[in-house]
Coordinates of C-alpha atoms in Angstrom, one line a residue:
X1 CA -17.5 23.6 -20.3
X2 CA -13.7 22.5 -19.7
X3 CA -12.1 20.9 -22.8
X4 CA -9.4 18.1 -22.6
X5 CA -8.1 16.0 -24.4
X6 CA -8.2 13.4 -21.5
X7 CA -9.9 13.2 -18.2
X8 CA -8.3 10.7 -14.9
X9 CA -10.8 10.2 -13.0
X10 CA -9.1 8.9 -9.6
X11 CA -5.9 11.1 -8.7
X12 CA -3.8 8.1 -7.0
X13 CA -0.1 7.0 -8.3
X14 CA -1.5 4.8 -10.9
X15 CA -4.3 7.9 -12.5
X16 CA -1.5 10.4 -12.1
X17 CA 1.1 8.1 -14.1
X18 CA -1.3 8.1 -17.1
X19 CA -2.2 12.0 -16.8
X20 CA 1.9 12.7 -16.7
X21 CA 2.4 10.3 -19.4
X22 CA 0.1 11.9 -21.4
X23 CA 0.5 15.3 -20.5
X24 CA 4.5 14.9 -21.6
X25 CA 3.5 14.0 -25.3
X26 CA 1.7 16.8 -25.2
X27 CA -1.9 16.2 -24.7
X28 CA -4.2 18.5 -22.1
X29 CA -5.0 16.2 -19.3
X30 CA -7.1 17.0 -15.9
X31 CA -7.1 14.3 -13.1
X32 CA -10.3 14.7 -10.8
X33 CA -9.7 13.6 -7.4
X34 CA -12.6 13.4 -5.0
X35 CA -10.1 14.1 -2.0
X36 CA -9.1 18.1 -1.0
X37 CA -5.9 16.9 0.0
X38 CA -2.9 15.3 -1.8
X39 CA -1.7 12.1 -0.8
X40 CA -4.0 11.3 1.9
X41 CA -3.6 8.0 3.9
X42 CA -4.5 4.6 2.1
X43 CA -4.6 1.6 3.5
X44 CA -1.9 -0.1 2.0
X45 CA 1.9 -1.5 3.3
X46 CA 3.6 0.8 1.0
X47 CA 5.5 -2.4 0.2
X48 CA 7.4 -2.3 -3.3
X49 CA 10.2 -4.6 -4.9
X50 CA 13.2 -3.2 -6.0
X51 CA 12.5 -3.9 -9.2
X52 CA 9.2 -1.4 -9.5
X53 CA 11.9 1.2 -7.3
X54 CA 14.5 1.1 -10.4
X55 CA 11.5 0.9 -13.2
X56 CA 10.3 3.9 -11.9
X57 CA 12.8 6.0 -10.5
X58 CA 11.0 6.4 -7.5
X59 CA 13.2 9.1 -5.1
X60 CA 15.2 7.6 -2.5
X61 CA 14.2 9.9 0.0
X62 CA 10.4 8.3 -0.1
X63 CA 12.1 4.8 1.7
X64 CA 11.3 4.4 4.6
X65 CA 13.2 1.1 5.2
X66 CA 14.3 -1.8 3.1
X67 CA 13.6 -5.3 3.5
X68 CA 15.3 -8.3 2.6
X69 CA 13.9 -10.9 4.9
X70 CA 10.6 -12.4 6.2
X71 CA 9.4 -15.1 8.2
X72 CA 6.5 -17.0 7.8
X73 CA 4.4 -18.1 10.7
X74 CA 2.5 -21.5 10.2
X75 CA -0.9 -21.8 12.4
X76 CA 0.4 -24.7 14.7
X77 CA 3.8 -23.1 15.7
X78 CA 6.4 -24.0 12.9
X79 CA 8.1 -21.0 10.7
X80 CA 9.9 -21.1 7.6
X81 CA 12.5 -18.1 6.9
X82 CA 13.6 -16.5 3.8
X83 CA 16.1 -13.8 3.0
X84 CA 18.9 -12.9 0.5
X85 CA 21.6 -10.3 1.0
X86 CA 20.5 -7.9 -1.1
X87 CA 17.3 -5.6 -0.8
X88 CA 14.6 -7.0 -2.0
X89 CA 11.5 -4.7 -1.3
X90 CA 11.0 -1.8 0.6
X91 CA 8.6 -0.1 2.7
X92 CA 8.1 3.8 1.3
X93 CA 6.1 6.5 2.6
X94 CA 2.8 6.2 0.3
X95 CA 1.2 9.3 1.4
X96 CA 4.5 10.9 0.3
X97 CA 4.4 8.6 -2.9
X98 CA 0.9 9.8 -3.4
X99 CA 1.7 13.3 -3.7
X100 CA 5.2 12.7 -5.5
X101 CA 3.1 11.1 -8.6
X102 CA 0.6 13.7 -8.1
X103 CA 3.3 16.6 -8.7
X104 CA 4.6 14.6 -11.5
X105 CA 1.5 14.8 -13.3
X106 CA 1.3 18.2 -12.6
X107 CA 5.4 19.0 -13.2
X108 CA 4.2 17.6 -16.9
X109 CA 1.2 19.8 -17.9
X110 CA -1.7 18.3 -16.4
X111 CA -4.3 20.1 -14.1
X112 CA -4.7 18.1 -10.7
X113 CA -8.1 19.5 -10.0
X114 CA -9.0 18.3 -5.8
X115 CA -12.4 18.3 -4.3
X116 CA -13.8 17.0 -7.2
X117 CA -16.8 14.4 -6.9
X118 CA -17.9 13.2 -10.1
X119 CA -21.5 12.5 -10.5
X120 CA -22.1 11.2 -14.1
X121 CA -20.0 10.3 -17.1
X122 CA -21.5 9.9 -20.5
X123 CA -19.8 8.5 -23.7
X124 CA -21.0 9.6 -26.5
X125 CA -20.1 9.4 -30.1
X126 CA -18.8 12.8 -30.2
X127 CA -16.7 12.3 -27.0
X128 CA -16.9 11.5 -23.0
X129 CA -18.9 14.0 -21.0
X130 CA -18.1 14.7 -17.0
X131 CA -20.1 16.5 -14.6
X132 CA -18.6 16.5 -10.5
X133 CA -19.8 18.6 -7.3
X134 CA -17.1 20.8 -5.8
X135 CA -18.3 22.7 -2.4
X136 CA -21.6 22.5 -4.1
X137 CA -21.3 24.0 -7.3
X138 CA -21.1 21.7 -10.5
X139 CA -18.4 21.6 -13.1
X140 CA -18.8 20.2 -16.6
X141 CA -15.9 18.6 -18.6
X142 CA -15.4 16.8 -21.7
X143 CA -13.0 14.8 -23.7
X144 CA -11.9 12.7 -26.2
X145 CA -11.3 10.0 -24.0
X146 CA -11.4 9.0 -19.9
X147 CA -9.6 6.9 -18.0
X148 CA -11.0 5.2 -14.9
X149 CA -8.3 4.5 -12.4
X150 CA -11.1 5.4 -9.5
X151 CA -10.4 2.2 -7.3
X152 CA -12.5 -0.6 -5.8
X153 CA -15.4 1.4 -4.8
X154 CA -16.4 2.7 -7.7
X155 CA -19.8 2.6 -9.4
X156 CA -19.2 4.1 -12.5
X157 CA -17.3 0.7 -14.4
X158 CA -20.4 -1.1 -13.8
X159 CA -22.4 1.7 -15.0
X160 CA -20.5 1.9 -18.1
X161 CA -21.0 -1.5 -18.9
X162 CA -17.8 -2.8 -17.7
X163 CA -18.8 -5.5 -15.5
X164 CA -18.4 -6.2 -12.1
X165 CA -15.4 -7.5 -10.8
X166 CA -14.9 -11.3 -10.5
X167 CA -13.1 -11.4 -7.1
X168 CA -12.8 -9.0 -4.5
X169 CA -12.4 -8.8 -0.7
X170 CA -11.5 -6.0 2.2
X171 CA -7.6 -5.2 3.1
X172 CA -7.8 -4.0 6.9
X173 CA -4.8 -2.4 9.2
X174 CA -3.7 -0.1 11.6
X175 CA -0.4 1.4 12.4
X176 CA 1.3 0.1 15.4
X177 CA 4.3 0.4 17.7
X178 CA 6.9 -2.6 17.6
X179 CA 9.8 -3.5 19.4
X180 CA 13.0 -5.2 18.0
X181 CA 10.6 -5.8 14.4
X182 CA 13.8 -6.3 12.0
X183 CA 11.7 -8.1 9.0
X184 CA 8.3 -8.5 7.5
X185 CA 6.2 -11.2 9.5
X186 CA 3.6 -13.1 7.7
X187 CA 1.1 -15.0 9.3
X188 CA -1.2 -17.7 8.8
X189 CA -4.5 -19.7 10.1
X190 CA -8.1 -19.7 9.6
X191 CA -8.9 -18.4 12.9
X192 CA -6.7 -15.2 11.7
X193 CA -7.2 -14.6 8.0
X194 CA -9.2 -17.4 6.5
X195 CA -7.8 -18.0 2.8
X196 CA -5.3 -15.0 3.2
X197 CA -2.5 -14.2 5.8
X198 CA -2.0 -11.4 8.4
X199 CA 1.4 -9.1 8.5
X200 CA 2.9 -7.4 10.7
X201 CA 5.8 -4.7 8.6
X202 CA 8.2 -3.3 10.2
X203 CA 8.3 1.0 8.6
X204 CA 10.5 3.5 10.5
X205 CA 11.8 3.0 14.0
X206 CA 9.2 1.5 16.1
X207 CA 6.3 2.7 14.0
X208 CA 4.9 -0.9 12.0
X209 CA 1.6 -2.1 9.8
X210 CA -0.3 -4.2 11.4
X211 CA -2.9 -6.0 8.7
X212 CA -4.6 -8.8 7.3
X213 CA -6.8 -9.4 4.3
X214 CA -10.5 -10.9 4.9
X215 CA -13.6 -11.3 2.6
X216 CA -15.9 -11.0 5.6
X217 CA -15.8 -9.3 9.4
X218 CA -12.5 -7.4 8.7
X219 CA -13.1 -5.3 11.7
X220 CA -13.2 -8.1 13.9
X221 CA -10.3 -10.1 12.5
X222 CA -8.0 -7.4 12.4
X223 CA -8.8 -6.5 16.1
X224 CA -8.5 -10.6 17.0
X225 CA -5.1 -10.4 15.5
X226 CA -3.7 -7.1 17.3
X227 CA -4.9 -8.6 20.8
X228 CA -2.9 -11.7 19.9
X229 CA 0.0 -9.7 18.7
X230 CA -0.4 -7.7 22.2
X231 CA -0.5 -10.7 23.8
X232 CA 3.0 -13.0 22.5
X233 CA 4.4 -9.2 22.5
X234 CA 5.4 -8.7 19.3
X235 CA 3.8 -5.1 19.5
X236 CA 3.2 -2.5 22.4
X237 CA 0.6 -0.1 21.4
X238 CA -1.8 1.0 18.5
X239 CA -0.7 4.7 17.3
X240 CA -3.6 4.9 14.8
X241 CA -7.1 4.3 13.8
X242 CA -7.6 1.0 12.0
X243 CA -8.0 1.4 7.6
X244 CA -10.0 -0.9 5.2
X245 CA -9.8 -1.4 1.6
X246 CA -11.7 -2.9 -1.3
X247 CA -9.3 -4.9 -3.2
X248 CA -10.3 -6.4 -6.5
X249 CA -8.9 -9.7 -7.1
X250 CA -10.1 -10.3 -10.3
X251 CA -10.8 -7.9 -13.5
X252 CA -14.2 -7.4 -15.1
X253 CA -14.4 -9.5 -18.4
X254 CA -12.8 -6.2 -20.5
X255 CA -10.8 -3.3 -18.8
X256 CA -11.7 -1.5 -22.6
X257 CA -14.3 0.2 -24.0
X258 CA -14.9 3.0 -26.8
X259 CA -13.5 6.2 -25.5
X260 CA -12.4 4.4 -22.1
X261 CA -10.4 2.2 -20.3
X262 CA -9.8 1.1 -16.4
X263 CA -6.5 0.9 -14.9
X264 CA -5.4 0.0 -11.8
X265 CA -7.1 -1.5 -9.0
X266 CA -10.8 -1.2 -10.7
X267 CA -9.1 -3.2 -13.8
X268 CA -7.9 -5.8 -11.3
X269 CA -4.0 -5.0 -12.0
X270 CA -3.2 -7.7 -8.5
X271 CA -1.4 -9.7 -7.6
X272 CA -4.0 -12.1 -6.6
X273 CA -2.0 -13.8 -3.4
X274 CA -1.1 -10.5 -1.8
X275 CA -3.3 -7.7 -3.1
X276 CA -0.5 -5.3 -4.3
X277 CA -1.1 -3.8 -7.1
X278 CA 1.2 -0.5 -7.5
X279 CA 3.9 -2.3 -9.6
X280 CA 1.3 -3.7 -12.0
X281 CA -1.0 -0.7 -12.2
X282 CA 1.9 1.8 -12.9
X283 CA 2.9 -0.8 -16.3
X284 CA -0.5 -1.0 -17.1
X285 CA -0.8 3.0 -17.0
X286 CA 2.0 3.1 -19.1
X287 CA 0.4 0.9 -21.6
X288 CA -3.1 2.9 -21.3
X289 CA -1.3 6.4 -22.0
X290 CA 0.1 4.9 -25.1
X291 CA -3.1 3.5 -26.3
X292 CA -4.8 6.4 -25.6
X293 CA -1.6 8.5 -27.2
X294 CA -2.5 6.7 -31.0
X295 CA -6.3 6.3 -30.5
X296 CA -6.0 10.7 -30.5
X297 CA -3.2 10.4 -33.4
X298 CA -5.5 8.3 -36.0
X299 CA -8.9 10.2 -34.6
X300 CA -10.3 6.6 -33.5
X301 CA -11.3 5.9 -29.9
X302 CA -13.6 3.0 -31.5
X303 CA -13.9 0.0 -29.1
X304 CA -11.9 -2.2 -31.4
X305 CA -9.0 0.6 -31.2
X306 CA -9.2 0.8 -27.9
X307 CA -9.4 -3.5 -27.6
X308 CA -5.6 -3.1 -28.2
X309 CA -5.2 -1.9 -24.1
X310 CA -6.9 -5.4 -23.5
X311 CA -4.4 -7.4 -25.3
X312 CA -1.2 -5.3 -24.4
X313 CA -2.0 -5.6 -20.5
X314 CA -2.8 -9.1 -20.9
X315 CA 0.3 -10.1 -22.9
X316 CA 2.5 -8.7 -20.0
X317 CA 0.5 -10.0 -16.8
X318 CA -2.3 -12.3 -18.4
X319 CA -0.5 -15.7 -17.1
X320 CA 1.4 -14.1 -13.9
X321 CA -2.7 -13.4 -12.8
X322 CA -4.0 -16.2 -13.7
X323 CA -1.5 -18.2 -12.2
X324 CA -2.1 -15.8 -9.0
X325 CA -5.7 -16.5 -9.1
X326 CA -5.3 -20.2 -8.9
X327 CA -2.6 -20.2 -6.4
X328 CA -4.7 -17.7 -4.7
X329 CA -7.9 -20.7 -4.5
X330 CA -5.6 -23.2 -4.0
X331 CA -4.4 -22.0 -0.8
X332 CA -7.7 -20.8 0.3
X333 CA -8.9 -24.4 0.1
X334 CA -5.8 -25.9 2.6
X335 CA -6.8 -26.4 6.2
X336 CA -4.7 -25.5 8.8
X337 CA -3.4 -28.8 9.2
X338 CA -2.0 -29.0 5.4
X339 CA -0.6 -26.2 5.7
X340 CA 1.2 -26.9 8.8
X341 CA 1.7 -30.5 7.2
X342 CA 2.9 -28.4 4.3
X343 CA 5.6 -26.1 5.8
X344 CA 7.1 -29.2 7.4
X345 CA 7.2 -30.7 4.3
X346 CA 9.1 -27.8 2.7
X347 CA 11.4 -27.4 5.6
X348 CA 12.9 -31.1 4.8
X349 CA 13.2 -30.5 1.0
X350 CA 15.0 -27.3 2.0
X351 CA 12.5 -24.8 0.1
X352 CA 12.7 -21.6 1.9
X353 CA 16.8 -21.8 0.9
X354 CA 16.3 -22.7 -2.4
X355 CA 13.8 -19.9 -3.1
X356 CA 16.4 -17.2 -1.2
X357 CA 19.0 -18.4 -3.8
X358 CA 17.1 -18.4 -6.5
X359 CA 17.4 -15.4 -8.9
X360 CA 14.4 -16.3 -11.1
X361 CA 11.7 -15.9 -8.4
X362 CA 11.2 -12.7 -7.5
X363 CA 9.3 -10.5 -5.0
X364 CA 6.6 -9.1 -8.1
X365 CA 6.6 -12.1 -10.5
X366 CA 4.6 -15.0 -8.3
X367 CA 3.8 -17.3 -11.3
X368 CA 7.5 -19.1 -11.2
X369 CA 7.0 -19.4 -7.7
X370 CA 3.9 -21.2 -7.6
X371 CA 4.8 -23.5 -10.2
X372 CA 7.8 -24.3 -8.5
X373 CA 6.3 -25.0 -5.1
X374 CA 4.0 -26.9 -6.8
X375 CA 6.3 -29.1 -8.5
X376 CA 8.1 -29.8 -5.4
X377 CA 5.0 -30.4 -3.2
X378 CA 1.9 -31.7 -5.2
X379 CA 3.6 -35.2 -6.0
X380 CA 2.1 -36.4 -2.2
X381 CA -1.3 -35.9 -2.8
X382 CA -0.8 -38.8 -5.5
X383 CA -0.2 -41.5 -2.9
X384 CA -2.6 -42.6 -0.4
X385 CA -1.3 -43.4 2.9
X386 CA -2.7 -43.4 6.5
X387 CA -1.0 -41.0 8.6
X388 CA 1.6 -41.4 11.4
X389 CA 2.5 -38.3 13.0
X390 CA 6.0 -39.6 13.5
X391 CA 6.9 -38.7 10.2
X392 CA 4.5 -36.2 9.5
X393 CA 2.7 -38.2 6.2
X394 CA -0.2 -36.3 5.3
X395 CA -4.0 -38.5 6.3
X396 CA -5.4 -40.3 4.1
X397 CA -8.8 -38.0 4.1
X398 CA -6.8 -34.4 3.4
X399 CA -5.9 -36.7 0.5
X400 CA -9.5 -37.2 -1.0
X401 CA -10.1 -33.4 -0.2

């Protein structure tokens, strides 16, 4: 039997930020990762703001570009532009990023054990019990405590009692080459990503992401959207093998439990309009190491101890998610023709201007940004009018809709 302290299961940024934060006040941690590699590919942008960069000191060296501009495409033709002079984001290396937190953990104490498929957890009163396959022999761990930061596809939050997560849906891409690609290109349109947007990211040189989100036939909308990229040549050739991703939207109704907690994406630490979630896991690790750190100290991993994770995360991203989550229905709801109606609308009240010179929306923090937008454009749908394309009022039945 191997004795911890604490057991990760899930060795990706956001489990390896707990294990080194634990590890460093001096705790014995172990990460199992399923994976016999370190930093494998995900499928994921690799998109962070500058903010999450500074926060957490991320190396330089892991950029692969930075971004301070993006254009939006509407689905009947019209684009809206936004940019600032400085950085905003940037696109970094993730498999890179991977294996950087992973050495962290590991640069702090804790064991990084690969290979390691775990088949059962138990929680008992005594303590949390492990047992994983490794080139077919089993191992058997236990603990005071375990962490689940295990991702989307995960059976074992359900099978603790967690609940299932309340929205979810698939994240597909595939590297690409690109010419002349200078910022990120969003695009949108029921035919491409119904309730979500396609991207096209620009990384290093020619090489670019090419991706959409989709609750249904991923496969075949990401491949719809590459041919038409092909076809308006915006790209020249795939380089890899399309990815796909379960993306929780939505937490289960508790991310706490005695001797356990969720973080990352299984806890539903996303944004809920984009489905990035590296910024908001790594806080929310932060916050479950610290937990963890004083349920060890006063010898009480008690679900009403633990409850404290629950209302710590919530305090710092409760309203930014569930302002994400509506925004997120709302604009699922919109036809294409609102939200071509729409972009026209905030091209004459000068939006995409405004929100480049605004310094209290950023690139993480969506909830000012939704309220704001809809301040500026929900005082139409109060007024009933028939509709004249000549000066683009919206008709009178997307009103009632």
């Amino acid at each position: 039997m191997n004795r911890y302290d604490f057991l990760i299961v899930g060795g990706g940024p956001v489990g390896c930020r707990v294990a080194a934060e634990l590890a460093r006040a001096g705790h014995q941690v172990a990460v199992l990762e399923k994976n016999t590699a370190v930093g494998q590919p995900v499928c994921c942008t690799g998109i962070i703001s500058r903010e999450c960069l500074s926060h957490f000191a991320i190396p330089p060296e892991l950029i692969l570009r930075r971004l301070n501009s993006a254009s939006v495409y509407m689905p009947g033709g019209a684009v809206l532009h936004i940019e600032r002079e400085e950085m905003q984001a940037a696109a970094i290396d993730r498999g890179a990023f991977n294996a950087y937190m992973a050495r962290q953990a590991q640069d702090c104490g804790a064991d990084y054990l690969l290979g390691q498929r775990v088949n059962e957890i138990r929680i008992n009163p005594d303590g949390v019990h492990i047992s994983s396959a490794n080139n077919g022999a089993t191992a058997y761990f236990s603990a005071c405590a375990v962490v689940l930061a295990c991702g989307f596809a995960s059976r074992f939050p359900y099978a603790l009692r967690f609940g299932k997560a309340r929205g979810r849906t698939v994240g597909a891409q595939v590297e690409v080459e690109a010419c002349d690609l200078q910022e990120v290109e969003v695009y949108l349109g029921r035919e491409l990503a119904p309730g979500y947007f396609a991207w096209l990211v620009p990384v290093e040189g020619k090489r670019a992401l090419a991706g959409l989100m989709a609750d249904r036939q991923a496969p075949d909308y990401l491949s719809h959207f590459v041919s038409l990229l092909q076809k308006n040549g915006r790209i020249e050739a795939l380089i890899g093998k399309p990815s796909y991703r379960g993306i929780t939207l939505r937490a289960p109704a508790h991310t706490s439990a005695a001797r356990a907690l969720l973080v990352g994406d299984v806890a539903g630490q996303v944004k809920p309009l984009t489905g990035g979630g590296l910024y908001f896991g790594l806080m929310c690790a932060d916050i479950a190491a610290s937990t963890l750190h004083r349920a060890l100290e006063n010898g009480d991993f008690s679900a009403r101890k633990m409850r404290s994770y629950d209302k710590e995360c919530s305090d710092l991203l409760g309203r930014e998610l569930r302002l994400g989550w509506q925004g997120h229905r709302l604009f699922g709801s919109l036809s294409d023709e609102r939200i071509e109606w729409l972009a026209r609308l905030a091209k004459r009240k000068s939006l995409p201007e405004r929100l480049s010179a605004s310094s209290q929306i950023g690139f993480d923090w969506h909830g000012r940004a939704i309220l704001h937008l809809l301040k500026e454009i929900a005082w139409p749908f109060k007024r009933r009018t028939r509709y004249d394309s000549s000066n683009d009022i919206l008709p009178e039945r997307e009103i009632d809709a």
